[in-house]
mmCIF file of C-alpha atoms in Angstrom:
data_model
loop_
_atom_site.group_PDB
_atom_site.id
_atom_site.type_symbol
_atom_site.label_atom_id
_atom_site.label_comp_id
_atom_site.label_asym_id
_atom_site.label_seq_id
_atom_site.Cartn_x
_atom_site.Cartn_y
_atom_site.Cartn_z
ATOM 1 C CA MET P 31 134.294 70.565 109.714
ATOM 2 C CA ILE P 32 132.839 67.075 109.525
ATOM 3 C CA ILE P 33 129.501 66.116 111.081
ATOM 4 C CA LYS P 34 129.693 62.420 111.959
ATOM 5 C CA ASN P 35 127.435 59.617 113.200
ATOM 6 C CA GLY P 36 124.123 61.351 112.490
ATOM 7 C CA GLN P 37 121.111 60.308 110.461
ATOM 8 C CA VAL P 38 121.580 62.557 107.416
ATOM 9 C CA PHE P 39 118.646 63.543 105.228
ATOM 10 C CA LEU P 40 119.472 62.937 101.556
ATOM 11 C CA GLN P 41 117.266 64.237 98.771
ATOM 12 C CA GLY P 42 115.265 61.428 97.181
ATOM 13 C CA THR P 43 116.632 58.854 99.634
ATOM 14 C CA GLY P 44 115.509 59.764 103.117
ATOM 15 C CA PHE P 45 117.705 59.381 106.177
ATOM 16 C CA ALA P 46 121.045 57.565 106.011
ATOM 17 C CA HIS P 47 123.760 56.985 108.600
ATOM 18 C CA THR P 48 126.665 58.927 107.088
ATOM 19 C CA SER P 49 128.870 61.991 107.488
ATOM 20 C CA VAL P 50 128.681 65.524 106.116
ATOM 21 C CA GLY P 51 131.746 67.610 105.288
ATOM 22 C CA THR P 52 131.446 71.403 105.395
ATOM 23 C CA ALA P 53 133.563 74.465 104.679
ATOM 24 C CA GLY P 54 132.284 77.759 106.033
ATOM 25 C CA ASP P 55 128.573 77.880 105.337
ATOM 26 C CA ARG P 56 128.618 75.292 102.522
ATOM 27 C CA ILE P 57 128.289 71.503 102.369
ATOM 28 C CA THR P 58 131.324 70.156 100.520
ATOM 29 C CA SER P 59 130.906 66.385 100.705
ATOM 30 C CA ILE P 60 128.692 63.520 101.827
ATOM 31 C CA GLY P 61 130.367 60.538 103.453
ATOM 32 C CA SER P 62 133.710 62.214 104.032
ATOM 33 C CA GLY P 63 135.331 65.407 105.285
ATOM 34 C CA ASP P 64 138.056 66.708 107.533
ATOM 35 C CA GLY P 65 138.692 69.290 110.195
ATOM 36 C CA THR P 66 136.802 69.740 113.453
ATOM 37 C CA VAL P 67 134.539 66.791 114.273
ATOM 38 C CA LEU P 68 130.955 67.392 115.402
ATOM 39 C CA ASP P 69 129.438 64.196 116.821
ATOM 40 C CA ALA P 70 125.767 63.949 115.855
ATOM 41 C CA SER P 71 125.139 60.537 117.398
ATOM 42 C CA GLY P 72 121.435 60.004 118.051
ATOM 43 C CA LYS P 73 120.487 63.097 116.060
ATOM 44 C CA TYR P 74 119.074 63.971 112.665
ATOM 45 C CA VAL P 75 121.103 66.118 110.268
ATOM 46 C CA LEU P 76 118.960 68.039 107.807
ATOM 47 C CA PRO P 77 118.483 71.535 106.371
ATOM 48 C CA GLY P 78 117.201 74.235 108.713
ATOM 49 C CA PHE P 79 113.429 74.615 108.843
ATOM 50 C CA VAL P 80 111.624 77.664 107.464
ATOM 51 C CA ASP P 81 108.315 78.273 109.287
ATOM 52 C CA ILE P 82 106.113 80.640 107.281
ATOM 53 C CA HIS P 83 103.217 80.549 109.767
ATOM 54 C CA MET P 84 103.924 80.804 113.487
ATOM 55 C CA HIS P 85 102.495 83.142 116.121
ATOM 56 C CA GLY P 86 104.773 82.563 119.062
ATOM 57 C CA ALA P 87 106.693 80.260 121.380
ATOM 58 C CA ASN P 88 108.368 80.080 124.782
ATOM 59 C CA ASN P 89 105.699 82.296 126.400
ATOM 60 C CA SER P 90 106.011 85.103 123.833
ATOM 61 C CA ASP P 91 103.676 86.060 121.021
ATOM 62 C CA PHE P 92 104.085 88.170 117.874
ATOM 63 C CA CYS P 93 101.250 90.399 119.081
ATOM 64 C CA ASP P 94 103.064 91.188 122.349
ATOM 65 C CA GLY P 95 104.554 93.900 120.187
ATOM 66 C CA THR P 96 108.015 94.176 121.699
ATOM 67 C CA ARG P 97 111.526 93.446 120.488
ATOM 68 C CA GLU P 98 112.079 91.388 123.633
ATOM 69 C CA ALA P 99 109.191 89.052 122.750
ATOM 70 C CA LEU P 100 110.263 88.672 119.120
ATOM 71 C CA VAL P 101 113.875 87.955 120.042
ATOM 72 C CA ASN P 102 112.721 85.402 122.613
ATOM 73 C CA ILE P 103 110.730 83.657 119.874
ATOM 74 C CA ALA P 104 113.641 83.842 117.428
ATOM 75 C CA ARG P 105 116.106 82.405 119.944
ATOM 76 C CA TYR P 106 113.770 79.514 120.776
ATOM 77 C CA GLU P 107 113.159 78.796 117.096
ATOM 78 C CA ALA P 108 116.895 78.527 116.434
ATOM 79 C CA GLN P 109 117.143 75.936 119.211
ATOM 80 C CA GLN P 110 114.497 73.846 117.401
ATOM 81 C CA GLY P 111 116.297 73.895 114.055
ATOM 82 C CA VAL P 112 114.251 76.740 112.543
ATOM 83 C CA THR P 113 116.605 79.085 110.696
ATOM 84 C CA SER P 114 114.037 81.607 109.472
ATOM 85 C CA PHE P 115 110.361 82.343 109.936
ATOM 86 C CA LEU P 116 107.525 84.747 109.262
ATOM 87 C CA GLY P 117 106.072 86.336 112.380
ATOM 88 C CA THR P 118 102.310 85.866 112.199
ATOM 89 C CA CYS P 119 99.648 88.126 113.670
ATOM 90 C CA MET P 120 96.139 87.382 114.904
ATOM 91 C CA ALA P 121 92.928 89.252 114.216
ATOM 92 C CA THR P 122 93.079 91.516 117.233
ATOM 93 C CA TYR P 123 92.613 95.182 118.155
ATOM 94 C CA ARG P 124 93.973 97.962 115.979
ATOM 95 C CA ASP P 125 96.352 99.460 118.537
ATOM 96 C CA VAL P 126 97.756 95.999 119.316
ATOM 97 C CA LEU P 127 98.433 95.309 115.640
ATOM 98 C CA VAL P 128 100.038 98.692 114.968
ATOM 99 C CA LYS P 129 102.386 98.186 117.920
ATOM 100 C CA ALA P 130 103.192 94.610 116.837
ATOM 101 C CA PHE P 131 103.867 95.540 113.217
ATOM 102 C CA THR P 132 106.083 98.437 114.293
ATOM 103 C CA ALA P 133 108.187 96.161 116.517
ATOM 104 C CA ALA P 134 108.352 93.496 113.799
ATOM 105 C CA GLY P 135 109.643 95.961 111.209
ATOM 106 C CA GLU P 136 112.476 96.960 113.530
ATOM 107 C CA VAL P 137 113.474 93.351 114.293
ATOM 108 C CA ILE P 138 113.304 92.315 110.634
ATOM 109 C CA GLU P 139 115.718 95.096 109.703
ATOM 110 C CA ASN P 140 117.906 94.613 112.789
ATOM 111 C CA PRO P 141 117.977 90.871 113.582
ATOM 112 C CA GLU P 142 119.427 89.531 116.810
ATOM 113 C CA PRO P 143 122.708 87.612 116.310
ATOM 114 C CA GLY P 144 122.555 83.897 117.052
ATOM 115 C CA CYS P 145 118.797 83.652 116.529
ATOM 116 C CA ALA P 146 116.485 82.468 113.779
ATOM 117 C CA VAL P 147 115.873 85.298 111.327
ATOM 118 C CA MET P 148 112.395 86.796 110.938
ATOM 119 C CA ARG P 149 112.155 87.356 107.191
ATOM 120 C CA GLY P 150 108.829 89.163 107.208
ATOM 121 C CA ILE P 151 105.229 89.106 108.396
ATOM 122 C CA ASN P 152 102.419 86.682 107.699
ATOM 123 C CA MET P 153 99.354 88.913 108.117
ATOM 124 C CA GLU P 154 96.741 86.354 109.125
ATOM 125 C CA GLY P 155 94.318 88.946 110.440
ATOM 126 C CA PRO P 156 92.142 90.926 110.723
ATOM 127 C CA PHE P 157 90.432 90.437 107.333
ATOM 128 C CA LEU P 158 88.904 87.059 108.133
ATOM 129 C CA SER P 159 85.424 85.540 108.334
ATOM 130 C CA LYS P 160 83.671 85.731 111.693
ATOM 131 C CA GLU P 161 81.971 82.409 110.912
ATOM 132 C CA LYS P 162 85.297 80.614 110.430
ATOM 133 C CA ARG P 163 87.387 82.666 112.847
ATOM 134 C CA GLY P 164 88.853 79.740 114.826
ATOM 135 C CA ALA P 165 90.873 81.203 117.720
ATOM 136 C CA HIS P 166 90.693 84.774 116.385
ATOM 137 C CA ILE P 167 88.675 87.426 118.224
ATOM 138 C CA GLU P 168 85.201 87.630 116.641
ATOM 139 C CA GLU P 169 84.748 91.390 116.870
ATOM 140 C CA CYS P 170 88.182 91.915 115.303
ATOM 141 C CA CYS P 171 87.417 89.882 112.164
ATOM 142 C CA ILE P 172 86.407 92.529 109.649
ATOM 143 C CA PRO P 173 86.028 93.148 105.885
ATOM 144 C CA PHE P 174 89.044 94.545 104.083
ATOM 145 C CA ASN P 175 89.811 98.140 105.064
ATOM 146 C CA GLU P 176 92.384 99.816 102.836
ATOM 147 C CA GLU P 177 93.223 102.593 105.302
ATOM 148 C CA PHE P 178 93.826 100.106 108.150
ATOM 149 C CA TYR P 179 95.909 97.860 105.896
ATOM 150 C CA THR P 180 98.022 100.785 104.706
ATOM 151 C CA GLU P 181 98.634 101.843 108.303
ATOM 152 C CA LEU P 182 99.935 98.380 109.160
ATOM 153 C CA ARG P 183 102.026 98.135 106.003
ATOM 154 C CA THR P 184 103.623 101.478 106.831
ATOM 155 C CA ALA P 185 104.170 100.536 110.490
ATOM 156 C CA CYS P 186 106.190 97.424 109.534
ATOM 157 C CA ARG P 187 108.155 99.241 106.811
ATOM 158 C CA ASP P 188 106.607 97.200 104.009
ATOM 159 C CA HIS P 189 107.631 93.777 105.303
ATOM 160 C CA ILE P 190 104.315 91.940 104.761
ATOM 161 C CA ARG P 191 105.191 88.768 102.861
ATOM 162 C CA ILE P 192 101.930 86.790 103.103
ATOM 163 C CA PHE P 193 98.549 88.519 103.243
ATOM 164 C CA ASP P 194 95.593 86.406 104.397
ATOM 165 C CA ILE P 195 92.011 87.240 103.448
ATOM 166 C CA CYS P 196 88.591 85.625 103.223
ATOM 167 C CA PRO P 197 87.203 86.246 99.734
ATOM 168 C CA GLU P 198 83.510 86.518 100.618
ATOM 169 C CA TYR P 199 83.572 89.979 102.209
ATOM 170 C CA GLU P 200 83.004 93.132 100.197
ATOM 171 C CA GLY P 201 86.200 94.581 98.742
ATOM 172 C CA ALA P 202 88.148 91.331 98.935
ATOM 173 C CA MET P 203 88.605 90.767 95.211
ATOM 174 C CA ASP P 204 89.940 94.275 94.605
ATOM 175 C CA ALA P 205 92.323 93.842 97.543
ATOM 176 C CA ILE P 206 93.549 90.521 96.143
ATOM 177 C CA ARG P 207 94.199 92.050 92.716
ATOM 178 C CA GLU P 208 96.242 94.897 94.166
ATOM 179 C CA ILE P 209 98.169 93.194 96.989
ATOM 180 C CA SER P 210 99.098 90.166 94.882
ATOM 181 C CA LYS P 211 101.297 92.498 92.819
ATOM 182 C CA TYR P 212 103.870 92.596 95.646
ATOM 183 C CA ALA P 213 102.965 89.953 98.273
ATOM 184 C CA THR P 214 101.657 86.401 98.407
ATOM 185 C CA VAL P 215 97.889 86.402 98.923
ATOM 186 C CA SER P 216 96.519 83.467 100.884
ATOM 187 C CA LEU P 217 92.850 82.531 101.267
ATOM 188 C CA ALA P 218 92.041 81.885 104.907
ATOM 189 C CA HIS P 219 89.322 81.513 107.550
ATOM 190 C CA SER P 220 86.559 81.468 104.976
ATOM 191 C CA SER P 221 83.145 79.999 104.165
ATOM 192 C CA ALA P 222 83.768 80.423 100.432
ATOM 193 C CA ASP P 223 82.451 77.811 98.037
ATOM 194 C CA TYR P 224 84.444 76.476 95.091
ATOM 195 C CA ASP P 225 83.256 79.098 92.573
ATOM 196 C CA LEU P 226 84.066 82.081 94.793
ATOM 197 C CA ALA P 227 87.458 80.616 95.716
ATOM 198 C CA GLU P 228 88.204 80.046 92.021
ATOM 199 C CA GLN P 229 87.454 83.727 91.372
ATOM 200 C CA ALA P 230 89.870 84.701 94.148
ATOM 201 C CA TYR P 231 92.648 82.538 92.710
ATOM 202 C CA ARG P 232 92.065 83.957 89.248
ATOM 203 C CA ALA P 233 92.227 87.448 90.790
ATOM 204 C CA GLY P 234 95.751 86.791 92.095
ATOM 205 C CA ALA P 235 95.650 84.639 95.232
ATOM 206 C CA THR P 236 98.204 81.808 95.103
ATOM 207 C CA HIS P 237 98.226 80.272 98.588
ATOM 208 C CA LEU P 238 95.940 78.544 101.113
ATOM 209 C CA THR P 239 96.258 78.939 104.876
ATOM 210 C CA HIS P 240 96.218 75.647 106.871
ATOM 211 C CA ILE P 241 94.233 73.490 104.443
ATOM 212 C CA PHE P 242 90.993 71.973 105.848
ATOM 213 C CA ASN P 243 91.167 74.094 109.017
ATOM 214 C CA ALA P 244 88.797 77.081 109.359
ATOM 215 C CA MET P 245 86.986 76.469 106.064
ATOM 216 C CA MET P 246 84.050 74.501 104.663
ATOM 217 C CA PRO P 247 84.695 70.752 104.505
ATOM 218 C CA PHE P 248 85.625 69.092 101.215
ATOM 219 C CA ASN P 249 82.453 67.543 99.782
ATOM 220 C CA HIS P 250 82.047 65.488 96.632
ATOM 221 C CA ARG P 251 79.443 67.928 95.260
ATOM 222 C CA ASN P 252 80.794 71.069 96.886
ATOM 223 C CA PRO P 253 84.601 70.816 97.071
ATOM 224 C CA GLY P 254 84.802 74.346 98.475
ATOM 225 C CA LEU P 255 88.026 76.162 99.205
ATOM 226 C CA VAL P 256 89.968 72.889 99.489
ATOM 227 C CA GLY P 257 89.010 71.798 95.995
ATOM 228 C CA ALA P 258 89.768 75.213 94.508
ATOM 229 C CA ALA P 259 93.181 75.287 96.179
ATOM 230 C CA ILE P 260 94.058 71.836 94.857
ATOM 231 C CA ASP P 261 93.152 73.065 91.373
ATOM 232 C CA TYR P 262 94.682 76.555 91.494
ATOM 233 C CA ALA P 263 96.937 77.319 94.478
ATOM 234 C CA ASP P 264 100.710 77.328 94.085
ATOM 235 C CA GLN P 265 101.075 76.162 97.702
ATOM 236 C CA VAL P 266 98.904 74.991 100.572
ATOM 237 C CA GLU P 267 99.865 74.992 104.239
ATOM 238 C CA MET P 268 99.388 71.945 106.473
ATOM 239 C CA ILE P 269 99.640 71.603 110.236
ATOM 240 C CA CYS P 270 101.166 68.127 110.539
ATOM 241 C CA ASP P 271 100.729 67.519 114.276
ATOM 242 C CA GLY P 272 98.268 64.644 113.897
ATOM 243 C CA ILE P 273 95.600 66.675 115.723
ATOM 244 C CA HIS P 274 94.592 69.426 113.312
ATOM 245 C CA LEU P 275 94.463 66.823 110.521
ATOM 246 C CA HIS P 276 94.196 63.040 110.582
ATOM 247 C CA PRO P 277 97.384 61.308 109.359
ATOM 248 C CA SER P 278 95.402 59.814 106.445
ATOM 249 C CA VAL P 279 94.539 63.332 105.290
ATOM 250 C CA LEU P 280 98.200 64.339 105.464
ATOM 251 C CA ARG P 281 99.171 61.340 103.332
ATOM 252 C CA THR P 282 96.426 62.148 100.820
ATOM 253 C CA ILE P 283 97.524 65.758 100.346
ATOM 254 C CA PHE P 284 101.170 64.750 99.994
ATOM 255 C CA ARG P 285 100.164 62.220 97.321
ATOM 256 C CA LEU P 286 98.201 64.908 95.464
ATOM 257 C CA LEU P 287 100.577 67.841 95.816
ATOM 258 C CA GLY P 288 103.843 66.628 97.312
ATOM 259 C CA LYS P 289 105.678 65.698 94.117
ATOM 260 C CA GLU P 290 104.928 69.175 92.753
ATOM 261 C CA GLU P 291 106.359 70.719 95.949
ATOM 262 C CA ARG P 292 103.087 72.511 96.656
ATOM 263 C CA VAL P 293 102.871 71.608 100.364
ATOM 264 C CA CYS P 294 104.225 73.896 103.119
ATOM 265 C CA ILE P 295 104.481 72.265 106.540
ATOM 266 C CA ILE P 296 103.765 74.887 109.202
ATOM 267 C CA SER P 297 103.656 74.875 112.996
ATOM 268 C CA ASP P 298 101.008 77.600 113.558
ATOM 269 C CA SER P 299 102.568 77.655 117.031
ATOM 270 C CA MET P 300 101.508 80.014 119.806
ATOM 271 C CA ARG P 301 103.103 81.107 123.079
ATOM 272 C CA ALA P 302 102.657 77.692 124.729
ATOM 273 C CA ALA P 303 105.091 76.039 122.295
ATOM 274 C CA GLY P 304 108.069 74.718 124.261
ATOM 275 C CA LEU P 305 106.367 75.084 127.649
ATOM 276 C CA SER P 306 104.953 72.540 130.087
ATOM 277 C CA ASP P 307 101.257 71.664 130.260
ATOM 278 C CA GLY P 308 99.182 74.558 131.534
ATOM 279 C CA THR P 309 96.769 77.304 130.559
ATOM 280 C CA TYR P 310 97.971 79.814 127.984
ATOM 281 C CA GLU P 311 96.463 82.524 125.799
#
């Protein structure tokens, strides 16, 4: 097949008006090709997106806890060019999380044809700071609880890929040391200062959840979690919608970390994504 007339993203170049030749699931040529013609006039041609932090879309949420909701999300994501994603939970009630993780484990192991593929779970809650909870339910933000965590890990059939935690609560460092042996540990929703965050990264954390959001601000004498992540994290997430972060901040982080490929663009979307203006949970 040949994809013609689109704006094709080329590594190191940006977008160029050219063609892409394919055979099966592989790109075979740039600028030429044969076979069935797909006209991409007025469209961008680029690799499928991977969204490692998204809660929902199209009036469904990960925490709805049903296959129907997860498939609805996955189908919508495919229509937006997202080929795979991590379903992301909130800090919410125990029974809600157990149900959601159980449904997610089933969908991960039995994906719906024609949809984006859920590759695992981003466990954003419930082990988050009440003070920096953002949209999470205050009473559901709790210190690390090994028995609760194990219940959720079992419910989803061991498909937790990113584990989020605030490092200031009791038991956090031990949890980071253990969980980082088999999953990515991300610091999130935290009032930690630079020194405590450095300890967490040295303990095994490697990631930062939505940099600048739900954490202490970067200060020239107290750089906080942001400064520690710039120094130690393998990757940081950024919500690039121009609302969560000013465009100047986005440019700054890309200048600092972009060439090292340490920036993950995320949507952090919820059930209102793809819907008209209105009131949504």
